[in-house]
mmCIF file of C-alpha atoms in Angstrom:
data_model
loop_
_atom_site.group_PDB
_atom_site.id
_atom_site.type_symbol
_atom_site.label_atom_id
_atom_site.label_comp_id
_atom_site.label_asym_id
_atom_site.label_seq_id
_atom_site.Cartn_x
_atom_site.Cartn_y
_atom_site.Cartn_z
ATOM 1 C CA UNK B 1 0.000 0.000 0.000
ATOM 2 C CA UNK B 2 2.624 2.398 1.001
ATOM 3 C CA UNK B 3 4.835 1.217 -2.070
ATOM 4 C CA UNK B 4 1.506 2.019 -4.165
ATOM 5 C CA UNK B 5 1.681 5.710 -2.724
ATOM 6 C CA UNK B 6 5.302 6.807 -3.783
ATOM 7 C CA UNK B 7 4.826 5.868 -7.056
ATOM 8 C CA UNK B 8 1.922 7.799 -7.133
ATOM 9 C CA UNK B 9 3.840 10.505 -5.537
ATOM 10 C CA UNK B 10 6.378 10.350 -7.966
ATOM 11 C CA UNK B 11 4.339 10.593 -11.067
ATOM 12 C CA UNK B 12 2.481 13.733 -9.704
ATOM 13 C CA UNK B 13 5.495 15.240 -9.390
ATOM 14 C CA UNK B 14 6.746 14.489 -13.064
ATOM 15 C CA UNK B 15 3.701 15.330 -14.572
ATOM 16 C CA UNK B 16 4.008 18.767 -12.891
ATOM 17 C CA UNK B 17 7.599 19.221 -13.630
ATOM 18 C CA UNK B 18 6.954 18.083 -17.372
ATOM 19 C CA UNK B 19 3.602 20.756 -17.602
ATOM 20 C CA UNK B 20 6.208 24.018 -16.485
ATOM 21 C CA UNK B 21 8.685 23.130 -18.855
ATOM 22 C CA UNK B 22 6.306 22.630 -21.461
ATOM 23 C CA UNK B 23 4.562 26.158 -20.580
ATOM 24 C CA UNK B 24 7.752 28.383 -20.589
ATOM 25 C CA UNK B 25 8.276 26.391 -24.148
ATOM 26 C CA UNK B 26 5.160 27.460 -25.100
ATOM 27 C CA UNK B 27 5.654 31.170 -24.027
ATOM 28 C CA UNK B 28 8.800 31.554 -25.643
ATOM 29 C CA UNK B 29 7.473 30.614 -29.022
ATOM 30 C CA UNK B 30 4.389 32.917 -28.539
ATOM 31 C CA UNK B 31 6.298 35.942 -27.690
ATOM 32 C CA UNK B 32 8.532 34.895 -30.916
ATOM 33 C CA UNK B 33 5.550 34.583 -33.037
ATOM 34 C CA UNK B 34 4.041 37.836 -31.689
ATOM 35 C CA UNK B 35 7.223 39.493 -32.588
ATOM 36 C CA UNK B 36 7.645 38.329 -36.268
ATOM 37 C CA UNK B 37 3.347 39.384 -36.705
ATOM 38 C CA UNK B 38 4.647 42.866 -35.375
ATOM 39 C CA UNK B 39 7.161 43.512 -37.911
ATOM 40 C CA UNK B 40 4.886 41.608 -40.717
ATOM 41 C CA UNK B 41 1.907 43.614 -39.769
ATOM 42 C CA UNK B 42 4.221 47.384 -39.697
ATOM 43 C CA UNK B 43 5.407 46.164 -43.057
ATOM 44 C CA UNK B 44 2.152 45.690 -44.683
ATOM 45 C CA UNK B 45 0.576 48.933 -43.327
ATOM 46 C CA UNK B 46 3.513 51.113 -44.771
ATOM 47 C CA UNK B 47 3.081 49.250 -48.160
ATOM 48 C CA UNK B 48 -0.492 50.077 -47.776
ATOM 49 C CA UNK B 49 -0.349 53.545 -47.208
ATOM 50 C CA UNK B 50 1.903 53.980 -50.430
ATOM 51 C CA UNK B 51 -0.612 51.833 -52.340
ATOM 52 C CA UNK B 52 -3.344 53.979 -50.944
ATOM 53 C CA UNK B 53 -0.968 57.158 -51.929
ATOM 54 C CA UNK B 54 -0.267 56.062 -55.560
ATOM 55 C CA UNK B 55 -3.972 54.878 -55.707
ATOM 56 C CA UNK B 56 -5.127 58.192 -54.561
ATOM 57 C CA UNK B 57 -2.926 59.764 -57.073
ATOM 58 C CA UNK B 58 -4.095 57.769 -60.547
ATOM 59 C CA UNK B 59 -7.972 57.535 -59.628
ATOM 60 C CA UNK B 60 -9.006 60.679 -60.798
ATOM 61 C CA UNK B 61 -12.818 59.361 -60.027
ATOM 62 C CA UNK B 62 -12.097 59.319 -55.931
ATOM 63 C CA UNK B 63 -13.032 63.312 -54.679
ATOM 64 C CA UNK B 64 -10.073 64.280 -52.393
ATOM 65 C CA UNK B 65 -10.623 66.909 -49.441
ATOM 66 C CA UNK B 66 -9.705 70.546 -50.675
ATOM 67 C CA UNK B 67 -8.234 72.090 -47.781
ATOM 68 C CA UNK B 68 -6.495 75.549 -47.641
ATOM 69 C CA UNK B 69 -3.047 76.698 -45.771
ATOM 70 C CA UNK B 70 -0.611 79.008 -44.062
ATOM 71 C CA UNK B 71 2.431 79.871 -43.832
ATOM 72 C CA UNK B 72 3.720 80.511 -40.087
ATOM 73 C CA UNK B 73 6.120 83.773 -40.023
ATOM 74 C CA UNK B 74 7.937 85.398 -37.396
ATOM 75 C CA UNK B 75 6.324 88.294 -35.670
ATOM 76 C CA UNK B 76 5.735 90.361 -32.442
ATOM 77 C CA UNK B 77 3.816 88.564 -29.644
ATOM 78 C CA UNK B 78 2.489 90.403 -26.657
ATOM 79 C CA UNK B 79 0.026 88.931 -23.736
ATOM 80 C CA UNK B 80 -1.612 91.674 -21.031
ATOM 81 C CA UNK B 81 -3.244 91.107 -17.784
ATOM 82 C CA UNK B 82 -6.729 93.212 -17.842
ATOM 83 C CA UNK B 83 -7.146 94.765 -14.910
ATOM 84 C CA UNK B 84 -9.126 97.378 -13.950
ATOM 85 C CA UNK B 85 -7.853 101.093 -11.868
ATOM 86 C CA UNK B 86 -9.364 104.481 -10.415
ATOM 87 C CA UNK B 87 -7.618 107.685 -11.191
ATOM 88 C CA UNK B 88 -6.366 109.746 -7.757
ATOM 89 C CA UNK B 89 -4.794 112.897 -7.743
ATOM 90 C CA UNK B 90 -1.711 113.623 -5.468
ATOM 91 C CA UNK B 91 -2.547 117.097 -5.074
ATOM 92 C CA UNK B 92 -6.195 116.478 -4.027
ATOM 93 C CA UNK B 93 -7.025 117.059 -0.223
ATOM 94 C CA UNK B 94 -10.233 118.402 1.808
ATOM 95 C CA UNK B 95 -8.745 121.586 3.657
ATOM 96 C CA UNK B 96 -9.888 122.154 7.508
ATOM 97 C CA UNK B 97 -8.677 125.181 9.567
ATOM 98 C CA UNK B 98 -5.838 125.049 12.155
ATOM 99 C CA UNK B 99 -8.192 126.976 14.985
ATOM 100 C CA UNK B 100 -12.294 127.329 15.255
ATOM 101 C CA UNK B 101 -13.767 130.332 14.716
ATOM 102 C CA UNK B 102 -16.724 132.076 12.669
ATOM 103 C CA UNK B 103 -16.164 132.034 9.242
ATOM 104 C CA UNK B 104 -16.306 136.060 7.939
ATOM 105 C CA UNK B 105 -15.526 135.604 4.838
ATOM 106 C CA UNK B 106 -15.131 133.238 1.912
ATOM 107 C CA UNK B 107 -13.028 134.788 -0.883
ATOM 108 C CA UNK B 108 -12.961 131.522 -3.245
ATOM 109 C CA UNK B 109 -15.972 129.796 -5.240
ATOM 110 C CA UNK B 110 -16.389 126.451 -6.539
ATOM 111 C CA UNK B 111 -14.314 126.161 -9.818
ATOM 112 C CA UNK B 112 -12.419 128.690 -8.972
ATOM 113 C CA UNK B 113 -8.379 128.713 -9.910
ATOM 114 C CA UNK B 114 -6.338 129.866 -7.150
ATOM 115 C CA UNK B 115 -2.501 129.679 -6.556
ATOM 116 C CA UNK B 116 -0.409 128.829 -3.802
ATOM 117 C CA UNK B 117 -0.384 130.722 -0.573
ATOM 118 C CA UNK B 118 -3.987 132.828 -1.571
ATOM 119 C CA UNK B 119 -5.977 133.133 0.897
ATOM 120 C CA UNK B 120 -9.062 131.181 0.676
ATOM 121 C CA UNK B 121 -11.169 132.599 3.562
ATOM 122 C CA UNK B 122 -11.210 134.548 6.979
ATOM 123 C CA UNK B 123 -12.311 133.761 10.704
ATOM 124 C CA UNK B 124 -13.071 135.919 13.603
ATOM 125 C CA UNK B 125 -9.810 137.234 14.734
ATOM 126 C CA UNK B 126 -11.432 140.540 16.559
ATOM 127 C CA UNK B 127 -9.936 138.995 19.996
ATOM 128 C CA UNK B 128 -6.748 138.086 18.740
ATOM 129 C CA UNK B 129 -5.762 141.182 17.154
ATOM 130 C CA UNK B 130 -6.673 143.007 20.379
ATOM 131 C CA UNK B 131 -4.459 141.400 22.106
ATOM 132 C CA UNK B 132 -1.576 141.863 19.270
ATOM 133 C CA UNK B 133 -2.175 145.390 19.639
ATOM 134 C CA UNK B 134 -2.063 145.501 23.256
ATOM 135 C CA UNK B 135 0.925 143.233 23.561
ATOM 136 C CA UNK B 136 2.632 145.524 20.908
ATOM 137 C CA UNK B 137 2.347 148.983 22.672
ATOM 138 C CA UNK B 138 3.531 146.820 26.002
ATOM 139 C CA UNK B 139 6.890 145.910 23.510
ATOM 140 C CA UNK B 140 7.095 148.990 22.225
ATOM 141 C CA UNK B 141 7.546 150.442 25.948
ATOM 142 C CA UNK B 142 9.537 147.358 26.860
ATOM 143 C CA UNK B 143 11.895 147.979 23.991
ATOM 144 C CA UNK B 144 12.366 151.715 25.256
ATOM 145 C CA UNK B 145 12.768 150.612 28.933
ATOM 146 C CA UNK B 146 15.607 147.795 27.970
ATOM 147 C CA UNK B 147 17.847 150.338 25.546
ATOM 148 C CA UNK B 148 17.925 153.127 28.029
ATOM 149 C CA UNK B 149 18.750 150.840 30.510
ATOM 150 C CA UNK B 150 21.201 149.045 27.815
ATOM 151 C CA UNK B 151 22.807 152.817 27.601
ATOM 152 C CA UNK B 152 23.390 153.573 31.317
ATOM 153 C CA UNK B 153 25.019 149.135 32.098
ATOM 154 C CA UNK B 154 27.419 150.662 29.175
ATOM 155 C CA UNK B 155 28.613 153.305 31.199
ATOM 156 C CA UNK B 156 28.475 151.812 34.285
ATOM 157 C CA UNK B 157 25.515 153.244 35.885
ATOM 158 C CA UNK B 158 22.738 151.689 37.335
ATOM 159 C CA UNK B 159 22.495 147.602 38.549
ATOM 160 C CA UNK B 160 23.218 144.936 36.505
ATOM 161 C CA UNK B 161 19.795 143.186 37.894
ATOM 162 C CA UNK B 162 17.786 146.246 36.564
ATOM 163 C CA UNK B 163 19.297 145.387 32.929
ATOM 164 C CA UNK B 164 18.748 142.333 33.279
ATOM 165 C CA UNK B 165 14.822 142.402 33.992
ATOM 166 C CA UNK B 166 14.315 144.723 31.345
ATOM 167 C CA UNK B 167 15.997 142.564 28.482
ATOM 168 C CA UNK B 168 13.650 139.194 30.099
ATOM 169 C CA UNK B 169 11.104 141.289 30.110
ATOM 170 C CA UNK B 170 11.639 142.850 26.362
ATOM 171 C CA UNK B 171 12.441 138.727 25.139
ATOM 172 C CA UNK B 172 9.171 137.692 27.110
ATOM 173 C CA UNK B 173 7.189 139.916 25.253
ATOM 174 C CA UNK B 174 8.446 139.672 21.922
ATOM 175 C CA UNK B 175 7.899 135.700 22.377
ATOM 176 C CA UNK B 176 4.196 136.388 23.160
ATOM 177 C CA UNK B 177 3.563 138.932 20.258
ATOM 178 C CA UNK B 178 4.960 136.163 17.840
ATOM 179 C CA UNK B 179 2.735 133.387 19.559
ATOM 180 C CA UNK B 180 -0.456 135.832 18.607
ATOM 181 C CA UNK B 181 1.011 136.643 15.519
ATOM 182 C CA UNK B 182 1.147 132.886 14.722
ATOM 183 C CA UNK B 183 -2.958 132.668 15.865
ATOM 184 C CA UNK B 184 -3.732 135.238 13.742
ATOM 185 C CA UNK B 185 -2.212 133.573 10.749
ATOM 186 C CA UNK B 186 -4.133 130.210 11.605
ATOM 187 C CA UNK B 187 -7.572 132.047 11.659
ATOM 188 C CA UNK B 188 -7.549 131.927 7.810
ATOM 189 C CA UNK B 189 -7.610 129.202 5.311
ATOM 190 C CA UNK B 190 -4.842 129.466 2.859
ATOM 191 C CA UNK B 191 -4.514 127.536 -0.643
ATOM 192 C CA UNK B 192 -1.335 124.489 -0.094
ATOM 193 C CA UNK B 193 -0.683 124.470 -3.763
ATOM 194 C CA UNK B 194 -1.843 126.393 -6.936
ATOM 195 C CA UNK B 195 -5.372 124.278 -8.113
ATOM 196 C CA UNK B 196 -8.782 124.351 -8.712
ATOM 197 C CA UNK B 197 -11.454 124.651 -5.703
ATOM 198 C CA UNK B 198 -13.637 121.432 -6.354
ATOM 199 C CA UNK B 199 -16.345 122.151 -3.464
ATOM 200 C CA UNK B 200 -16.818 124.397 -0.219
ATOM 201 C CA UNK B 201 -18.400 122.958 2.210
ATOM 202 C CA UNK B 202 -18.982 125.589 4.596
ATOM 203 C CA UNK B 203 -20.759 129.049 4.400
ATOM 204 C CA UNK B 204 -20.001 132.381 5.849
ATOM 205 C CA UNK B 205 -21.352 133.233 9.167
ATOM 206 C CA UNK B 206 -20.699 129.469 10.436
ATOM 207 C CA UNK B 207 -18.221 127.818 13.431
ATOM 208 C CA UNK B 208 -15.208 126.343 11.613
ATOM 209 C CA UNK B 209 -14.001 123.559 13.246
ATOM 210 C CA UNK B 210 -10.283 121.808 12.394
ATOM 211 C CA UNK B 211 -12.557 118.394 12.829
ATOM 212 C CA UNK B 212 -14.972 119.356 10.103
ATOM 213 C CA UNK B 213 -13.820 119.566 6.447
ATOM 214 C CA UNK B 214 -13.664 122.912 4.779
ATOM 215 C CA UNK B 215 -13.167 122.664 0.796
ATOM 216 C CA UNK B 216 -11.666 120.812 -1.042
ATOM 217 C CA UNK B 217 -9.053 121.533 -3.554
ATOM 218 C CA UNK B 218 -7.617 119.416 -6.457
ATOM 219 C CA UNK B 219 -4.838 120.034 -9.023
ATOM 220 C CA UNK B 220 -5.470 117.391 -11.555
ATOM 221 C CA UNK B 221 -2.494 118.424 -14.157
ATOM 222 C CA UNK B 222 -0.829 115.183 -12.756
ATOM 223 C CA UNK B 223 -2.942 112.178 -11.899
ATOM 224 C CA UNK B 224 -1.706 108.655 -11.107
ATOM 225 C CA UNK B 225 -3.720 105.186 -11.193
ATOM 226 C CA UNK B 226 -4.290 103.020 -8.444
ATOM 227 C CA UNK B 227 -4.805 99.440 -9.255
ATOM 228 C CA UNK B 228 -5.313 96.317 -6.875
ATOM 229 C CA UNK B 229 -3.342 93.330 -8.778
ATOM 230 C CA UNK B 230 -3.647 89.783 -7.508
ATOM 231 C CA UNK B 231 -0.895 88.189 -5.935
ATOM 232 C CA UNK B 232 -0.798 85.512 -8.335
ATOM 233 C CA UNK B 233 0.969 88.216 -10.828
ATOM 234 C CA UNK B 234 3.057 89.606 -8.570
ATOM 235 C CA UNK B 235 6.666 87.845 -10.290
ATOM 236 C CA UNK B 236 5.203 89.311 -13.920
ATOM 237 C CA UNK B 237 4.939 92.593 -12.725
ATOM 238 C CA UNK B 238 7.829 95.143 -12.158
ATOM 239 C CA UNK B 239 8.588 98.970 -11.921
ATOM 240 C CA UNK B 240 8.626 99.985 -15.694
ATOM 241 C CA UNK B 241 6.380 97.009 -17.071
ATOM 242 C CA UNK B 242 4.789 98.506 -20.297
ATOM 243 C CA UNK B 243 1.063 99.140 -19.810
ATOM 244 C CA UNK B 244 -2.095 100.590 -21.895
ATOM 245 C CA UNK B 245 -4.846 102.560 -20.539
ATOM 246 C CA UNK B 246 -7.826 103.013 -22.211
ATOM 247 C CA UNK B 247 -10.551 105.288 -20.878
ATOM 248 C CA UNK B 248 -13.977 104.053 -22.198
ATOM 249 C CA UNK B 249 -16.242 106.521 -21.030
ATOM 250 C CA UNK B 250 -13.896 109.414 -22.350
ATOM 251 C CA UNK B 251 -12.817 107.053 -25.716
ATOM 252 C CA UNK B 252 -9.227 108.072 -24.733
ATOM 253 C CA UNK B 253 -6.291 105.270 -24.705
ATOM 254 C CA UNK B 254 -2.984 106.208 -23.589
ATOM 255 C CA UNK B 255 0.264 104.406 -23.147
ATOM 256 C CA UNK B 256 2.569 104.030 -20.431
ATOM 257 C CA UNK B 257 4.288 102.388 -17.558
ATOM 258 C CA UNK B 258 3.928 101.152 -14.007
ATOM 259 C CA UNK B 259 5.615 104.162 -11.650
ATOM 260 C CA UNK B 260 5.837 101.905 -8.625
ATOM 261 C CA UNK B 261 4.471 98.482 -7.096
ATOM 262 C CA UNK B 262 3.302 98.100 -3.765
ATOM 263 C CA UNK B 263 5.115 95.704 -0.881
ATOM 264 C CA UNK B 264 2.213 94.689 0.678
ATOM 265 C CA UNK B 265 -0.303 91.747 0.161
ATOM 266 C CA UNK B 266 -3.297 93.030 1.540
ATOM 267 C CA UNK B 267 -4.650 89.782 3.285
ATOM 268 C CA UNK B 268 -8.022 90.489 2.894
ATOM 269 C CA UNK B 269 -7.851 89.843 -0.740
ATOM 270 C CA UNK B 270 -4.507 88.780 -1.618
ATOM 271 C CA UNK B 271 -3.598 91.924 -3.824
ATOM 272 C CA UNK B 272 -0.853 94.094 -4.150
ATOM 273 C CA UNK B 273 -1.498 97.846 -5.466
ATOM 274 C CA UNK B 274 0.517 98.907 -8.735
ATOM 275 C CA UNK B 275 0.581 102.673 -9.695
ATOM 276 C CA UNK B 276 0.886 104.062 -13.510
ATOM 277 C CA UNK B 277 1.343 107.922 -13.235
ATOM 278 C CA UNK B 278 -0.140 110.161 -15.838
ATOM 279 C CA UNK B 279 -0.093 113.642 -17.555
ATOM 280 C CA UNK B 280 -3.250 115.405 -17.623
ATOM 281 C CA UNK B 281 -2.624 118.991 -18.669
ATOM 282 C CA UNK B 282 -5.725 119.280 -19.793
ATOM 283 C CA UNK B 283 -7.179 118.051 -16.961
ATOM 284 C CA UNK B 284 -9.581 115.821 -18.595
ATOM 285 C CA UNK B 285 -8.786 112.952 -16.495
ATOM 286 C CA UNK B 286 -10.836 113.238 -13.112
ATOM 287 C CA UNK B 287 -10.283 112.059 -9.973
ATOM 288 C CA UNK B 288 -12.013 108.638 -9.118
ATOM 289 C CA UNK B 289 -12.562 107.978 -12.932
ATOM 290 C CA UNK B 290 -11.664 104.084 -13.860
ATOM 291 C CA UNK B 291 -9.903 102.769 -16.242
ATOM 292 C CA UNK B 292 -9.392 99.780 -18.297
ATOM 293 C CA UNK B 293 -5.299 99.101 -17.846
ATOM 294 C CA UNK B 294 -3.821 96.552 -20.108
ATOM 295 C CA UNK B 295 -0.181 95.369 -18.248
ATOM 296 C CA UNK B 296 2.066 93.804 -20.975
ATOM 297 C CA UNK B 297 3.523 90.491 -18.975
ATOM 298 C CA UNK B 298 4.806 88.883 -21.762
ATOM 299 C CA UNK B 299 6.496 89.655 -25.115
ATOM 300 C CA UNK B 300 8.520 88.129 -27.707
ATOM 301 C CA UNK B 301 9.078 87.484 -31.446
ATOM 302 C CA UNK B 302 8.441 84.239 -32.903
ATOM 303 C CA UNK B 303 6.052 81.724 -34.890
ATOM 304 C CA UNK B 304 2.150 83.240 -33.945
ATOM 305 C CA UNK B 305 -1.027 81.393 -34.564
ATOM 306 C CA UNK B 306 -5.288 82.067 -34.693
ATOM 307 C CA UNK B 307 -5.589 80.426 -32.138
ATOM 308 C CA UNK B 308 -8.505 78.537 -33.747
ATOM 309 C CA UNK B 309 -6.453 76.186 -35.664
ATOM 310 C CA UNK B 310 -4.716 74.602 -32.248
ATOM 311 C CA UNK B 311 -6.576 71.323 -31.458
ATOM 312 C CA UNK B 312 -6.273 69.110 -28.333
ATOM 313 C CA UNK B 313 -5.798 65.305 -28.179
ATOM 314 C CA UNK B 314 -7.466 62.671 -26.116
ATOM 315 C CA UNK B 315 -3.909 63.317 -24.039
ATOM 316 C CA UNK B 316 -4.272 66.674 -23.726
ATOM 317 C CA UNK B 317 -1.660 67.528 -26.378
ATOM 318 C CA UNK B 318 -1.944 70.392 -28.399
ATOM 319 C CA UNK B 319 -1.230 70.058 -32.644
ATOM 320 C CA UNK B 320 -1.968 71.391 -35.679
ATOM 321 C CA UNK B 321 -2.514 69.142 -38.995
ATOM 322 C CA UNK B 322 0.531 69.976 -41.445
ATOM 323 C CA UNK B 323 0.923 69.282 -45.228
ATOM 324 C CA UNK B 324 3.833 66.937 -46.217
ATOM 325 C CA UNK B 325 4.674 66.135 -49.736
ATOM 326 C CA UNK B 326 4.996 63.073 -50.370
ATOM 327 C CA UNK B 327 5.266 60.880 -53.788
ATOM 328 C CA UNK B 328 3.534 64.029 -55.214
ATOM 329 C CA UNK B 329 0.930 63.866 -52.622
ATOM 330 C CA UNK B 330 -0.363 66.100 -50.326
ATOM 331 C CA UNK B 331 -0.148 63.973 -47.160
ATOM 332 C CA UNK B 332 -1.744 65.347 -43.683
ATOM 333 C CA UNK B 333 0.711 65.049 -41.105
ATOM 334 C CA UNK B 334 -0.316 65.707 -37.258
ATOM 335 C CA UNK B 335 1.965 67.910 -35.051
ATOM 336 C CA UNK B 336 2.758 68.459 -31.747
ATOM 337 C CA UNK B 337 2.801 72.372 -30.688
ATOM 338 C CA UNK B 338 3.923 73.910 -27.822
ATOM 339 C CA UNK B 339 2.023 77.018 -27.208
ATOM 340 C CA UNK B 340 3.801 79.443 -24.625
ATOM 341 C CA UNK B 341 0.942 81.861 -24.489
ATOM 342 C CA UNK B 342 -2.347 83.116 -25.671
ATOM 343 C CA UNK B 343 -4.195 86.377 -26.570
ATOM 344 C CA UNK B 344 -6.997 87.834 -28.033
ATOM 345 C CA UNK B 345 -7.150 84.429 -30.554
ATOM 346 C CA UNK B 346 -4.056 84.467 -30.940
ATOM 347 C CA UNK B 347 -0.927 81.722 -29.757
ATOM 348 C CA UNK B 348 2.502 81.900 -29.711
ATOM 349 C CA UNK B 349 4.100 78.815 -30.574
ATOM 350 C CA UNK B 350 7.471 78.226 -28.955
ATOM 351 C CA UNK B 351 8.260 74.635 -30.094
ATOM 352 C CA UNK B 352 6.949 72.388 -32.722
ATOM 353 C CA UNK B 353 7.360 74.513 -36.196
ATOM 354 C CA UNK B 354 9.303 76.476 -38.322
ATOM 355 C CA UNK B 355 8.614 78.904 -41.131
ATOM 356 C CA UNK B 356 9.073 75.933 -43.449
ATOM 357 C CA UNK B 357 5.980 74.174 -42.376
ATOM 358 C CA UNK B 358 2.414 74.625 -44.374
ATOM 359 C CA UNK B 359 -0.299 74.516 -41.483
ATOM 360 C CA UNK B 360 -3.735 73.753 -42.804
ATOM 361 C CA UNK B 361 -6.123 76.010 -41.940
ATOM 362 C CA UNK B 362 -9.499 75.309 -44.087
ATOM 363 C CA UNK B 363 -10.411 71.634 -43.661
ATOM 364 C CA UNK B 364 -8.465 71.235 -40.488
ATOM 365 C CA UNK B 365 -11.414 70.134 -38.500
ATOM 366 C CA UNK B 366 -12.184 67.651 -41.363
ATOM 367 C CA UNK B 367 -8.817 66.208 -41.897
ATOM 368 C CA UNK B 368 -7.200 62.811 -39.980
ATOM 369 C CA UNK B 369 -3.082 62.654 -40.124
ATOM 370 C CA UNK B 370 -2.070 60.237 -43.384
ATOM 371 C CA UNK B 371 -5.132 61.539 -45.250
ATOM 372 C CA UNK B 372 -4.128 62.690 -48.957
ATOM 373 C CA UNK B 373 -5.890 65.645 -49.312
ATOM 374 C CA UNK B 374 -5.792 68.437 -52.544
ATOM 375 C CA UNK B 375 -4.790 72.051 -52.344
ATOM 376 C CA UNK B 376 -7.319 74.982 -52.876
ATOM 377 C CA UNK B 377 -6.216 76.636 -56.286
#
């Protein structure tokens, strides 16, 4: 019985034994076979495709597609990023008095040019200049009082203590007048810088406050934009970036540059503020008017593209059918593009073609790559 079971044992383990070897036989002439089909089967599709080309070429009854073409050429590429800006004004505040007081008199209107250091309008200074007067005739005696005094220490006569009090006394006085004097000056409102007055806010016979506004003036002959940029542009954009402006509700476009970018992220919004000054002579531009601003963050000169005859693969790959000739056939050949940027329909292609190449444009849609296709006359 036992004897019965070894034997049994032993032909198991033949049988497997023989089964591998036969298997990894089998494999290796599979994979040899597959091979050899491989090559066969490459062979006989490149001897059909220049059957299919010569056939293509003598049946004159078979209708071939009639696309048209381009040439690429080298030109000028430039991408913006549209954002949008409000004009400011440097010279632009809201004036408010130094000191309270009633307002006598308001020498400026709205619209009105004035230049620097005019005086705009006049408080109450009644009290003021009462005491300027009074402190002035007390000088005036002081002044007297301290040179005869001055005279007589000269020659000796009199105490050095009595010259002394009358020179404090002189100093003290003169300090006060000046104090008054500089009241007095602060109980008008007087124009910063040469401009236009924009609006008045108060009236004559009212309490002027320095916490309430007074007018507002504005010189607008040099304006700057304001801009908030997104953070995601911040590497693009630089101190002397190229940018257009255009002005749609004035129909004005105007060229420039950014003037300065801001070192802050505001965290609020993640944007950084860029500034493009301005000359506005004739101050059309006004403050808090937007604008349109174009900011050129990419240029360069190379092969350019509508951008309507890129197409995408199932990859993702972007290509564009081209014409090779081939056994005086027009053969559509598919090819890989690299486009760097895009803008306003158009692409810039920075790898993939050369001047050389004829890009179909008519047709392209309707065209596979090794289809023969015929040339619109």
């Amino acid at each position: 019985m036992k004897h019965s079971i070894y034997i049994l044992i032993i032909v198991v383990l033949f049988t497997s034994c023989s089964d591998k070897a036969n298997t990894s036989l089998d494999l290796t002439k599979l994979t040899s076979k597959r091979d050899i089909l491989k090559k066969q089967l490459d062979s006989i599709n490149n001897e059909l495709k220049n059957t299919e080309a010569a056939i293509a070429k003598l049946d004159t009854t078979k209708k071939l597609l009639i696309v048209t073409t381009i040439n690429p050429k080298l030109q000028d590429f430039k991408h913006y990023i549209n954002v949008q800006g409000t004009v400011k004004a440097d010279k632009s505040i809201e004036l408010q008095p130094e000191m309270g007081g009633t307002i006598t008199k308001i020498y400026v209107s709205e619209g009105q040019r004035v230049r620097k250091g005019q005086t705009l309008a006049q408080f109450d200074a009644s009290i003021i200049n009462s005491n300027i007067a009074q402190v002035q005739t007390q000088l005036n005696l002081a002044t007297t009082t301290f040179e005869r005094q001055e005279r007589l220490w000269k020659q000796k006569i009199g105490s050095e203590m009595q010259f002394l009090q009358a020179k404090a006394n002189r100093e003290s006085l003169e300090s006060n007048l000046k104090s008054l004097q500089s009241q007095a000056r602060k109980m008008k409102v007087v124009a910063p810088f040469s401009g236009t007055i924009d609006e008045v806010f108060a009236k004559t016979g009212e309490l002027a406050s320095p916490q309430m506004p007074f007018l507002r003036i504005i010189n607008l002959n040099k304006v700057y934009i304001e801009s908030d940029i997104t953070e995601t542009y911040l590497k693009d954009i630089k101190k002397g970036t190229e940018v257009v402006v255009n002005f749609s509700s004035l129909g004005k476009e105007m060229s420039s540059k950014i003037s300065q970018v801001g070192s802050f992220i505001n965290p609020n919004n993640r944007s950084f503020k860029a500034r493009v000054d301005i000359n506005n002579k004739d101050n059309e531009l006004k403050a808090n008017l937007l604008a349109d601003i174009k900011i050129n963050d990419f240029k360069a000169n190379g092969i350019v593209l509508p951008s309507y005859i890129l197409q995408k693969d199932s990859k993702g790959n972007q290509f564009v059918y081209t014409l090779k000739n081939e056994n005086d056939s027009n053969l559509v050949v598919k090819t890989l593009v690299n486009v760097a940027k895009e803008y306003n329909d158009e692409a810039y292609i920075s790898e993939g073609l050369s001047v050389d190449d004829l890009i179909i444009d008519k047709g392209s849609r309707l065209v596979k790559s090794n289809d023969v296709v015929k040339l619109a006359q």
